[in-house]
Every structure is written in structure tokens, then in C-alpha cells.
Amino acid sequence: MEYDEKLARFRQAHLNPFNKQSGPRQHEQGPGEEVPDVTPEEALPELPPGEPEFRCPERVMDLGLSEDHFSRPVGLFLASDVQQLRQAIEECKQVILELPEQSEKQKDAVVRLIHLRLKLQELKDPNEDEPNIRVLLEHRFYKEKSKSVKQTCDKCNTIIWGLIQTWYTCTGCYYRCHSKCLNLISKPCVSSKVSHQAEYELNICPETGLDSQDYRCAECRAPISLRGVPSEARQCDYTGQYYCSHCHWNDLAVIPARVVHNWDFEPRKVSRCSMRYLALMVSRPVLRLREINPLLFSYVEELVEIRLRQDILLMKPYFITCREAMEARLLLQDRQHFVENDEMYSVQDLLDVHAGRLGCSLTEIHTLFAKHIKLDCERCQAKGFVCELCREGDVLFPFDSHTSVCADCSAVFHRDCYYDNSTTCPKCARLSLRKQSLFQEPGPDVEA
């Protein structure tokens, strides 16, 4: 009897959730007998008082089998080729549409769809649908492969999600856009303008008024107004024109006209097109400061340091005729225009002058060149000069600080000797006397 009670308690604690109508002793009935309609509570014997009663309601005994855990997962995660992945993506899209909105199952299906698209992007051949390089309106677009860098499309002004979107960058002007926005671009590449017509707008903010633009964006021709309806009009401080919010992102840049005329380096708001143009032009030597604003050298003390450029030009003839200097390529510098002339400046040169960096760079170049001519190379040393006025002292060079150079014959003298004796070069005086003796007209013939 004790054994039967323990067996009854065990069966009561382990009810079969799949057989809700039959009692625990159904297996004892024969195949032809009728099964009485009794509940599990009626079929179990009564327990003696004091014994714990093990009751397991059906909601507690639910093993979670009502959910379909054994069906094929949505999205064919085992797909290995492009065709199967595309089929899985379409099925996953259909499941997302059928599931209830904002449900957990729908969120899981969206996650599956993202993984499937990433897998498809990895397997798909890049030359299958979109080429790596595309040329459009003088832009040379190159397909980017970086997936983790967050960029913004210059056309639609939205974020480029590199993980799931294809995007291109122009190698000339660094214009970035989605692959879907390529055919919508209407602005030609700025680098073509830089290569064909490299010059600055030297008028400070040449505004002509919004009415001259017909109240439209200067780039995309979208309707704009100062009241912000339908779009806000933003002025570019470089061109003076007005642009919409898609073409003008309130980027800041140094304006060359304000630097040249006012020595003002405060960044101003410019359009996207102007910002790319100024970025490409920043290192190009196109400014003739002495012609544009000759008074700038009198009022800006920092520009006095650039006088070393004249000494570098005086050293250049030594390097052209020196084999060792040509093999060492001493004339190839980061600022190549410094060894070509002393008139042209770039905006980057002026920025470095304002920051105090250009003086150090010029001093390094000047020291390197002078060391080669005076100490390292015997051929360059042999091309020195001797003062023809005093004929004393060391060998002179035209780039020395204590010398003077004749503008006519390029002879070199001590500065004190040249200005103390006379203002006329003795070498030029001898040459003029020789020319007079050679081309002197003969007197009248004497009659025999």
C-alpha cells in the first residue's frame, strides 16, 4: 500500500501534458475496453493527511512546445551562393511584412535581413553590377571599400552607411556620394577648374543680391529665400552668392581676398563647392603680393622673414652647374616655387608666415644650400668672388649678408667698400672704357 501511494504521488508530479483527457492509468486498459471519462484528480488516490500534495497545473507544465522551434529558419542562413541569398532576402522581406508591427519576431526578422544583405555584399562580385571607376562630368569616381568610416553624401546630405551601401569618392575633388546619387550629380569636378583656370576671387565677398540669382541656389537652382521658405538662403563669403542648405553646410575656410587685403585669417562660412576649390588651391603659388598689395610688406612684420627667398635664388646658379648638387637633387624642395622665383606666394605660405612656421623652413633651406656651396663642394667654392675695391678678405658670395652685388655685371664687393668709394662698379667702368676704345670714331683724314 505504501508503494502504491508513492507511485501515485510520482505520477501526479509528472503528468503528461500531451494527454489532457485521459488519466495516468490509461495504459492499463485493454484495446477493446472503454476508457472512463475521469479527471486526473478523480483517478488519483487520496493522500493521507500530513503528506505534501504535488499539484502541477498545465500552465506550469507547458514545455514551450507550442512555438515552432523545428521549422526551417527564415532567411536560409545556410545559403552559400548569390542566387540563394537573394531568394532568402526576398523570403525574409515577405515574412517581415506578414508579422505584426513592432513585435519581437518582426525585429528578429529585420536582424536576419541585415545579416543576409551583409553576406550578399561579401559574396557579390564588385564588377557584376557596379564598376570600380566611373567618369561623370569630369569627376573620376572610385568605389570605396571601407566599411567602418562614417561619411556624408555630398548630393543628398544624408549619412553613407558603408556596411550596407555602396559609395564613391572623386579622386580629383574628393566629392563623396551614394551609388544611387551618381546619376543625379549636376556640378562638374572642381579639379578641372583648378587645372585650367587657377586663380582666386580677390574681391572681398562680391555680393550681387539674391534677386540676381532669381531667388534660386547658385549651384542646384533650388528655390531659396532669406526667410527660410521653402529653403534657407546661405551666403558664401568667398563667391558672395547664395546657396541652399544642401549645397552650403556652413563649412569654414580662410578667404584669400581677406588675407591679401586685410591680413585677416579668420575662417568664414563657404559653400561646399568653394570649400573644395579652396582646399585644392591652398598650395598653389598664384598670388603676386607685390602687385596686388605692395603696402602689405610695409605693415606686416612677419613678411620680412621672406627676404631669404632672394638669397636662395642667388644660390640657384651654383647648383645648376654643379654635378654633385644635381645628383643630390638639392633644388627639389617641398615649396618648389621658392627656387623658381621670389614673387609668387600660395595661401599656405601666408598661413605659415602668420603661424611663424615659414621662417624656420626658409632658414633650413638657406643653411643647407650655403653649407654645400661654402664647405662641401670645391667646385662651388672656386666660383666665389674677390672684392676688386680692397682686394682683401675672404672669398665672397652674392648671398652673403655683408656683400653688395652689381646689378649690371653681377660682380660682388664688400658692402662697406662699395658704398664708401663710389656708387659705380669698377668692373662696369672698365668695360665701358673698353667699349669706347673699340667703337671710337676715327678723326678726319689728313690731306697729303
Short mmCIF file of N, CA and C in Angstrom, two decimals, residues 14 43 95 152 264 268 300 366 384 425 428:
data_model
loop_
_atom_site.label_atom_id
_atom_site.label_comp_id
_atom_site.label_asym_id
_atom_site.label_seq_id
_atom_site.Cartn_x
_atom_site.Cartn_y
_atom_site.Cartn_z
N HIS A 14 4.32 14.17 -12.42
CA HIS A 14 4.82 14.07 -13.80
C HIS A 14 3.67 13.76 -14.74
N ALA A 43 -8.88 10.14 -10.56
CA ALA A 43 -8.20 8.85 -10.70
C ALA A 43 -7.14 8.63 -9.64
N VAL A 95 8.26 37.80 -44.93
CA VAL A 95 7.93 37.45 -43.55
C VAL A 95 7.80 38.70 -42.70
N THR A 152 29.31 61.44 -45.22
CA THR A 152 28.05 62.10 -45.59
C THR A 152 28.03 62.32 -47.08
N ASP A 264 43.73 89.14 -42.79
CA ASP A 264 42.69 88.58 -41.93
C ASP A 264 42.61 87.08 -42.20
N ARG A 268 35.72 81.87 -42.52
CA ARG A 268 34.34 82.32 -42.82
C ARG A 268 33.55 81.15 -43.43
N VAL A 300 53.26 94.52 -42.36
CA VAL A 300 53.29 93.18 -41.75
C VAL A 300 54.74 92.80 -41.48
N HIS A 366 68.07 77.61 -46.52
CA HIS A 366 69.20 78.52 -46.72
C HIS A 366 70.49 77.93 -46.12
N GLY A 384 83.64 81.60 -56.21
CA GLY A 384 83.46 82.77 -55.38
C GLY A 384 84.09 84.01 -55.99
N CYS A 425 80.31 100.63 -60.27
CA CYS A 425 81.06 99.39 -60.22
C CYS A 425 82.35 99.57 -61.02
N CYS A 428 82.31 97.47 -64.25
CA CYS A 428 81.49 98.06 -65.32
C CYS A 428 82.18 99.27 -65.93
#
